[in-house]
Amino acid sequence: MAAIDGLPPLREVIATHGLAAKKALGQNFLLDLNLTAKIARSAGDLSQCDVIEVGPGPGGLTRALLAEGARRVLAVEKDERCLPALAEIAAAYPGRLEVVHGDALKLDITGRLTPPFRIVANLPYNVGTELLTGWLTPPVWPPVWQSLTLMFQKEVAERIVAAPGSKAYGRLALLAQWRADARIVMTLPPEAFSPAPKVHSAVVHLTALPGPRYPADAKVLNRLVAAGFNQRRKMLRASLKGVAPDMEARLVAAGIAPTARAEEVSLEAFCRLARIVAAG
Ligand code: SAM
């Protein structure tokens, strides 16, 4: 493991601070600082920006973000046991790391930095999708974040970048791709983590677009997509029936076959339908 700073190797940090991984907190730690440096670099040029990190744990990714030049890192960690290890990192990078002890699902951490900033995290798998959905649905767009660089289970990463017609295509793909560019930048085998999870992982990089790719009312679009994919094996004329009257005619007007299933419909077509539904 290459030394990226003067701090001890992560295995030593974990032993010194008694950070045996807790499953309930989704703790699968990255111990290879070369790998965390690669993830930090995939977030783009950090030198002019502040970064929010969720779940720093023993600090492998945190150290990489700082070593790669992030102006400032605000890290939110739920596990109190990690705080002394993180304090050592803060001391090694004076004035550049602030650690908040708390639950990222409950705290509005994005309110603590001046936008735009980047969010980078090796997320706990049990809260990853919920956090991503929250970041993708702020009250105003563009959002406070410029980009999101996030580790997910590979299967979830594939759902984020999926194209129509694939099994992975659904609400998450439409939500992510409507107002952001999303791509998988790295895949990792279970052995990259300690302890090794059962599944492969992947890092997804999302860049916020200045506005939606196609115009649509967010609430209407969300209602259509939710209804369509809640019963994804049904034809749209049946699954969307309750969303608005005359749905069959509206589908035709949007250029969508009423017999099509949600998984066959592109983002552009969903947005067209949302505009027709919103028009009354
Ligand atoms: N960043 C470290 C790394 O890459 O080795 C740890 C990643 S581990 C997959 C997830 C981390 O998120 C753990 O440190 C865990 O304690 C923390 N965590 C879990 N749930 C959290 C929550 N709701 N809010 C903040 N941190 C959380």
Short mmCIF file of C-alpha atoms and ligand atoms in Angstrom, two decimals:
data_model
loop_
_atom_site.label_atom_id
_atom_site.label_comp_id
_atom_site.label_asym_id
_atom_site.label_seq_id
_atom_site.Cartn_x
_atom_site.Cartn_y
_atom_site.Cartn_z
CA MET A 1 0.00 0.00 0.00
CA ALA A 2 1.49 3.33 -1.02
CA ALA A 3 1.76 6.01 1.65
CA ILE A 4 -0.32 8.98 0.51
CA ASP A 5 0.26 10.85 3.77
CA GLY A 6 2.20 10.44 6.97
CA LEU A 7 -0.66 8.66 8.73
CA PRO A 8 -0.57 4.96 9.73
CA PRO A 9 -1.83 2.22 7.38
CA LEU A 10 -5.59 1.64 7.66
CA ARG A 11 -5.26 -1.85 9.18
CA GLU A 12 -3.27 -0.26 12.01
CA VAL A 13 -5.88 2.51 12.41
CA ILE A 14 -8.62 -0.12 12.66
CA ALA A 15 -6.67 -2.15 15.23
CA THR A 16 -5.67 0.89 17.32
CA HIS A 17 -9.21 2.26 17.49
CA GLY A 18 -11.05 -1.08 17.75
CA LEU A 19 -13.06 -0.57 14.55
CA ALA A 20 -14.28 -4.12 13.96
CA ALA A 21 -16.79 -3.79 11.12
CA LYS A 22 -20.47 -3.67 12.07
CA LYS A 23 -22.85 -5.22 9.55
CA ALA A 24 -25.81 -3.14 10.70
CA LEU A 25 -23.94 0.03 9.66
CA GLY A 26 -23.05 -1.38 6.23
CA GLN A 27 -19.37 -1.33 7.14
CA ASN A 28 -17.22 -2.77 4.37
CA PHE A 29 -14.02 -0.79 4.53
CA LEU A 30 -11.58 0.02 1.73
CA LEU A 31 -8.08 -0.50 3.06
CA ASP A 32 -6.04 0.07 -0.09
CA LEU A 33 -5.11 3.73 -0.32
CA ASN A 34 -4.22 3.32 -4.02
CA LEU A 35 -7.81 2.32 -4.64
CA THR A 36 -9.28 5.16 -2.57
CA ALA A 37 -6.99 7.57 -4.47
CA LYS A 38 -8.41 6.22 -7.74
CA ILE A 39 -11.97 6.80 -6.50
CA ALA A 40 -11.08 10.32 -5.36
CA ARG A 41 -9.58 11.08 -8.78
CA SER A 42 -12.71 9.80 -10.55
CA ALA A 43 -14.60 12.64 -8.83
CA GLY A 44 -12.72 15.13 -11.04
CA ASP A 45 -10.56 18.10 -10.09
CA LEU A 46 -11.17 18.68 -6.40
CA SER A 47 -8.71 21.51 -5.93
CA GLN A 48 -11.29 24.26 -6.39
CA CYS A 49 -14.08 22.62 -4.50
CA ASP A 50 -15.48 21.44 -1.23
CA VAL A 51 -16.55 17.84 -0.80
CA ILE A 52 -19.17 16.11 1.33
CA GLU A 53 -18.34 12.55 2.27
CA VAL A 54 -20.93 10.26 3.81
CA GLY A 55 -19.65 7.47 6.02
CA PRO A 56 -15.88 8.09 6.24
CA GLY A 57 -15.41 5.12 8.64
CA PRO A 58 -11.69 4.71 9.39
CA GLY A 59 -10.96 7.37 6.76
CA GLY A 60 -9.43 5.65 3.71
CA LEU A 61 -11.42 7.67 1.19
CA THR A 62 -11.26 10.80 3.34
CA ARG A 63 -7.46 10.68 3.30
CA ALA A 64 -7.48 10.20 -0.47
CA LEU A 65 -9.82 13.17 -1.01
CA LEU A 66 -7.55 15.38 1.07
CA ALA A 67 -4.34 14.07 -0.51
CA GLU A 68 -5.87 14.65 -3.96
CA GLY A 69 -6.30 18.29 -3.00
CA ALA A 70 -9.95 18.75 -1.99
CA ARG A 71 -10.17 22.26 -0.60
CA ARG A 72 -12.30 21.15 2.31
CA VAL A 73 -14.06 17.91 3.27
CA LEU A 74 -17.17 17.73 5.41
CA ALA A 75 -17.59 14.12 6.52
CA VAL A 76 -20.68 12.70 8.23
CA GLU A 77 -20.26 9.50 10.20
CA LYS A 78 -22.87 7.67 12.26
CA ASP A 79 -20.46 5.40 14.13
CA GLU A 80 -19.03 7.19 17.14
CA ARG A 81 -16.13 4.70 17.34
CA CYS A 82 -14.64 6.21 14.14
CA LEU A 83 -14.38 9.76 15.49
CA PRO A 84 -10.91 9.51 17.16
CA ALA A 85 -9.40 8.05 13.96
CA LEU A 86 -11.00 10.83 11.93
CA ALA A 87 -9.71 13.44 14.40
CA GLU A 88 -6.16 12.24 13.62
CA ILE A 89 -6.78 12.88 9.92
CA ALA A 90 -8.20 16.33 10.70
CA ALA A 91 -5.02 17.12 12.67
CA ALA A 92 -2.84 16.05 9.72
CA TYR A 93 -4.76 18.37 7.36
CA PRO A 94 -5.34 21.49 9.48
CA GLY A 95 -8.53 23.40 8.69
CA ARG A 96 -9.51 21.10 5.81
CA LEU A 97 -11.55 18.31 7.45
CA GLU A 98 -14.69 18.78 9.51
CA VAL A 99 -16.33 15.67 10.90
CA VAL A 100 -19.98 15.64 11.89
CA HIS A 101 -21.24 12.81 14.04
CA GLY A 102 -24.75 11.87 12.91
CA ASP A 103 -27.08 10.12 10.51
CA ALA A 104 -26.79 11.38 6.94
CA LEU A 105 -30.43 10.45 6.35
CA LYS A 106 -31.58 12.85 9.06
CA LEU A 107 -29.10 15.74 8.87
CA ASP A 108 -29.28 18.36 6.15
CA ILE A 109 -25.55 18.33 5.59
CA THR A 110 -25.84 20.00 2.20
CA GLY A 111 -26.87 23.20 3.98
CA ARG A 112 -23.47 23.45 5.68
CA LEU A 113 -21.32 24.21 2.63
CA THR A 114 -21.42 26.93 0.01
CA PRO A 115 -22.59 25.40 -3.29
CA PRO A 116 -21.54 24.09 -5.67
CA PHE A 117 -19.71 21.19 -4.08
CA ARG A 118 -19.14 17.55 -4.86
CA ILE A 119 -20.40 14.53 -2.95
CA VAL A 120 -18.12 11.51 -2.80
CA ALA A 121 -18.87 8.39 -0.77
CA ASN A 122 -18.39 4.70 -0.32
CA LEU A 123 -21.97 4.44 0.82
CA PRO A 124 -23.40 2.03 3.31
CA TYR A 125 -25.44 -0.23 1.00
CA ASN A 126 -28.53 -0.11 3.18
CA VAL A 127 -28.98 3.67 2.78
CA GLY A 128 -27.35 4.35 -0.60
CA THR A 129 -30.47 4.41 -2.77
CA GLU A 130 -32.39 6.58 -0.31
CA LEU A 131 -29.57 9.14 -0.16
CA LEU A 132 -29.22 9.18 -3.95
CA THR A 133 -32.97 9.67 -4.44
CA GLY A 134 -32.91 12.59 -2.02
CA TRP A 135 -29.97 14.24 -3.81
CA LEU A 136 -31.70 13.78 -7.18
CA THR A 137 -34.98 15.36 -6.07
CA PRO A 138 -34.16 18.73 -4.48
CA PRO A 139 -36.84 21.46 -4.47
CA VAL A 140 -34.88 23.48 -7.07
CA TRP A 141 -32.61 22.53 -9.96
CA PRO A 142 -29.64 22.85 -10.53
CA PRO A 143 -28.93 21.23 -7.17
CA VAL A 144 -26.39 22.37 -4.61
CA TRP A 145 -24.05 19.58 -5.73
CA GLN A 146 -22.02 19.64 -8.91
CA SER A 147 -21.35 15.91 -9.04
CA LEU A 148 -21.92 12.72 -7.09
CA THR A 149 -19.28 9.99 -7.06
CA LEU A 150 -20.78 7.07 -5.20
CA MET A 151 -20.08 3.42 -4.54
CA PHE A 152 -23.06 1.07 -4.85
CA GLN A 153 -23.67 -2.62 -5.19
CA LYS A 154 -22.98 -3.29 -8.88
CA GLU A 155 -26.61 -4.27 -9.45
CA VAL A 156 -27.79 -0.86 -8.16
CA ALA A 157 -25.13 0.96 -10.22
CA GLU A 158 -26.46 -0.82 -13.31
CA ARG A 159 -29.99 0.32 -12.50
CA ILE A 160 -28.78 3.95 -12.35
CA VAL A 161 -27.19 3.92 -15.82
CA ALA A 162 -29.63 1.47 -17.50
CA ALA A 163 -31.07 2.03 -20.97
CA PRO A 164 -34.67 1.26 -22.05
CA GLY A 165 -35.35 -2.38 -22.87
CA SER A 166 -32.94 -3.74 -20.27
CA LYS A 167 -33.99 -5.56 -17.12
CA ALA A 168 -32.24 -2.93 -14.99
CA TYR A 169 -34.19 -0.02 -16.54
CA GLY A 170 -36.67 1.55 -14.16
CA ARG A 171 -37.42 4.46 -11.84
CA LEU A 172 -33.84 4.93 -10.71
CA ALA A 173 -32.51 5.19 -14.31
CA LEU A 174 -35.18 7.72 -15.28
CA LEU A 175 -34.71 9.76 -12.12
CA ALA A 176 -30.93 9.84 -12.50
CA GLN A 177 -30.78 10.44 -16.24
CA TRP A 178 -33.49 13.11 -16.45
CA ARG A 179 -31.32 15.82 -14.92
CA ALA A 180 -27.85 14.28 -14.73
CA ASP A 181 -25.26 12.42 -16.77
CA ALA A 182 -24.58 9.09 -15.09
CA ARG A 183 -21.83 6.57 -15.84
CA ILE A 184 -20.08 3.71 -14.12
CA VAL A 185 -16.42 4.66 -13.71
CA MET A 186 -15.07 1.65 -11.84
CA THR A 187 -16.13 -1.83 -10.77
CA LEU A 188 -14.68 -3.56 -7.73
CA PRO A 189 -14.63 -7.21 -6.67
CA PRO A 190 -15.75 -8.20 -3.14
CA GLU A 191 -12.08 -8.72 -2.09
CA ALA A 192 -11.43 -5.00 -2.43
CA PHE A 193 -13.28 -4.54 0.87
CA SER A 194 -12.77 -5.67 4.43
CA PRO A 195 -14.84 -7.59 5.27
CA ALA A 196 -15.67 -8.72 1.71
CA PRO A 197 -19.37 -8.23 0.89
CA LYS A 198 -21.25 -10.96 -1.01
CA VAL A 199 -21.64 -8.86 -4.16
CA HIS A 200 -19.53 -6.87 -6.61
CA SER A 201 -19.54 -3.08 -6.32
CA ALA A 202 -19.29 -0.19 -8.74
CA VAL A 203 -18.60 3.53 -8.55
CA VAL A 204 -21.09 5.75 -10.37
CA HIS A 205 -20.23 9.32 -11.31
CA LEU A 206 -23.20 11.65 -11.85
CA THR A 207 -22.83 15.20 -13.11
CA ALA A 208 -25.75 17.58 -12.64
CA LEU A 209 -27.08 19.04 -15.90
CA PRO A 210 -28.00 22.75 -15.77
CA GLY A 211 -31.63 21.78 -16.42
CA PRO A 212 -33.72 18.73 -17.31
CA ARG A 213 -32.74 16.84 -20.46
CA TYR A 214 -36.39 17.15 -21.64
CA PRO A 215 -38.96 19.50 -20.12
CA ALA A 216 -41.53 17.96 -17.77
CA ASP A 217 -43.17 18.68 -14.43
CA ALA A 218 -41.21 16.68 -11.84
CA LYS A 219 -44.30 15.56 -9.90
CA VAL A 220 -46.24 14.44 -12.97
CA LEU A 221 -43.22 12.63 -14.39
CA ASN A 222 -42.62 10.90 -11.08
CA ARG A 223 -46.28 9.81 -10.86
CA LEU A 224 -46.20 8.32 -14.34
CA VAL A 225 -42.90 6.55 -13.83
CA ALA A 226 -43.97 5.20 -10.42
CA ALA A 227 -47.29 3.90 -11.76
CA GLY A 228 -45.68 2.45 -14.89
CA PHE A 229 -42.93 0.57 -13.08
CA ASN A 230 -44.98 -0.51 -10.04
CA GLN A 231 -46.65 -2.93 -12.43
CA ARG A 232 -43.86 -3.23 -14.97
CA ARG A 233 -45.23 -6.37 -16.65
CA LYS A 234 -48.56 -4.64 -17.41
CA MET A 235 -49.31 -2.65 -20.54
CA LEU A 236 -49.23 1.10 -19.96
CA ARG A 237 -52.90 1.55 -20.83
CA ALA A 238 -53.62 -0.56 -17.73
CA SER A 239 -50.83 0.51 -15.36
CA LEU A 240 -51.35 4.26 -16.00
CA LYS A 241 -55.14 4.15 -16.00
CA GLY A 242 -55.51 5.81 -12.61
CA VAL A 243 -53.04 8.66 -13.26
CA ALA A 244 -55.24 10.78 -15.56
CA PRO A 245 -58.46 10.38 -17.59
CA ASP A 246 -58.27 9.32 -21.27
CA MET A 247 -54.86 7.80 -20.74
CA GLU A 248 -55.01 5.70 -23.87
CA ALA A 249 -55.49 8.81 -26.07
CA ARG A 250 -52.72 10.64 -24.22
CA LEU A 251 -50.33 7.74 -24.76
CA VAL A 252 -51.09 7.81 -28.48
CA ALA A 253 -50.61 11.59 -28.55
CA ALA A 254 -47.21 11.11 -26.92
CA GLY A 255 -46.25 8.57 -29.60
CA ILE A 256 -46.33 5.65 -27.14
CA ALA A 257 -48.21 2.45 -28.00
CA PRO A 258 -50.85 1.89 -25.27
CA THR A 259 -49.83 -1.77 -25.33
CA ALA A 260 -46.18 -0.92 -24.53
CA ARG A 261 -44.70 -1.70 -21.11
CA ALA A 262 -42.90 0.93 -19.04
CA GLU A 263 -39.52 -0.74 -19.56
CA GLU A 264 -39.76 -0.10 -23.32
CA VAL A 265 -40.42 3.64 -23.02
CA SER A 266 -37.56 6.12 -23.30
CA LEU A 267 -37.01 9.04 -20.97
CA GLU A 268 -37.88 11.43 -23.81
CA ALA A 269 -41.23 9.69 -24.39
CA PHE A 270 -42.04 9.67 -20.65
CA CYS A 271 -41.36 13.43 -20.58
CA ARG A 272 -43.59 13.96 -23.63
CA LEU A 273 -46.38 12.07 -21.87
CA ALA A 274 -45.84 14.08 -18.68
CA ARG A 275 -46.28 17.34 -20.63
CA ILE A 276 -49.52 16.05 -22.21
CA VAL A 277 -50.87 14.93 -18.82
CA ALA A 278 -49.88 18.25 -17.19
CA ALA A 279 -51.63 20.20 -19.97
CA GLY A 280 -54.93 18.84 -18.57
N1 SAM B 1 -15.60 5.36 3.68
C1 SAM B 1 -15.13 4.18 4.36
C2 SAM B 1 -14.33 3.32 3.41
O1 SAM B 1 -14.44 3.57 2.20
O2 SAM B 1 -13.64 2.42 3.87
C3 SAM B 1 -16.28 3.39 4.99
C4 SAM B 1 -17.34 2.91 4.04
S1 SAM B 1 -18.54 1.83 4.76
C5 SAM B 1 -19.13 1.02 3.28
C6 SAM B 1 -19.93 2.86 5.16
C7 SAM B 1 -19.71 3.85 6.30
O3 SAM B 1 -20.92 4.61 6.47
C8 SAM B 1 -19.42 3.24 7.64
O4 SAM B 1 -18.34 3.91 8.23
C9 SAM B 1 -20.71 3.44 8.45
O5 SAM B 1 -20.49 3.56 9.84
C10 SAM B 1 -21.23 4.73 7.87
N2 SAM B 1 -22.71 4.89 7.96
C11 SAM B 1 -23.66 3.94 7.93
N3 SAM B 1 -24.89 4.49 7.97
C12 SAM B 1 -24.71 5.84 8.03
C13 SAM B 1 -25.59 6.95 8.08
N4 SAM B 1 -26.92 6.78 8.08
N5 SAM B 1 -25.07 8.20 8.15
C14 SAM B 1 -23.71 8.38 8.14
N6 SAM B 1 -22.83 7.36 8.09
C15 SAM B 1 -23.31 6.10 8.02
#
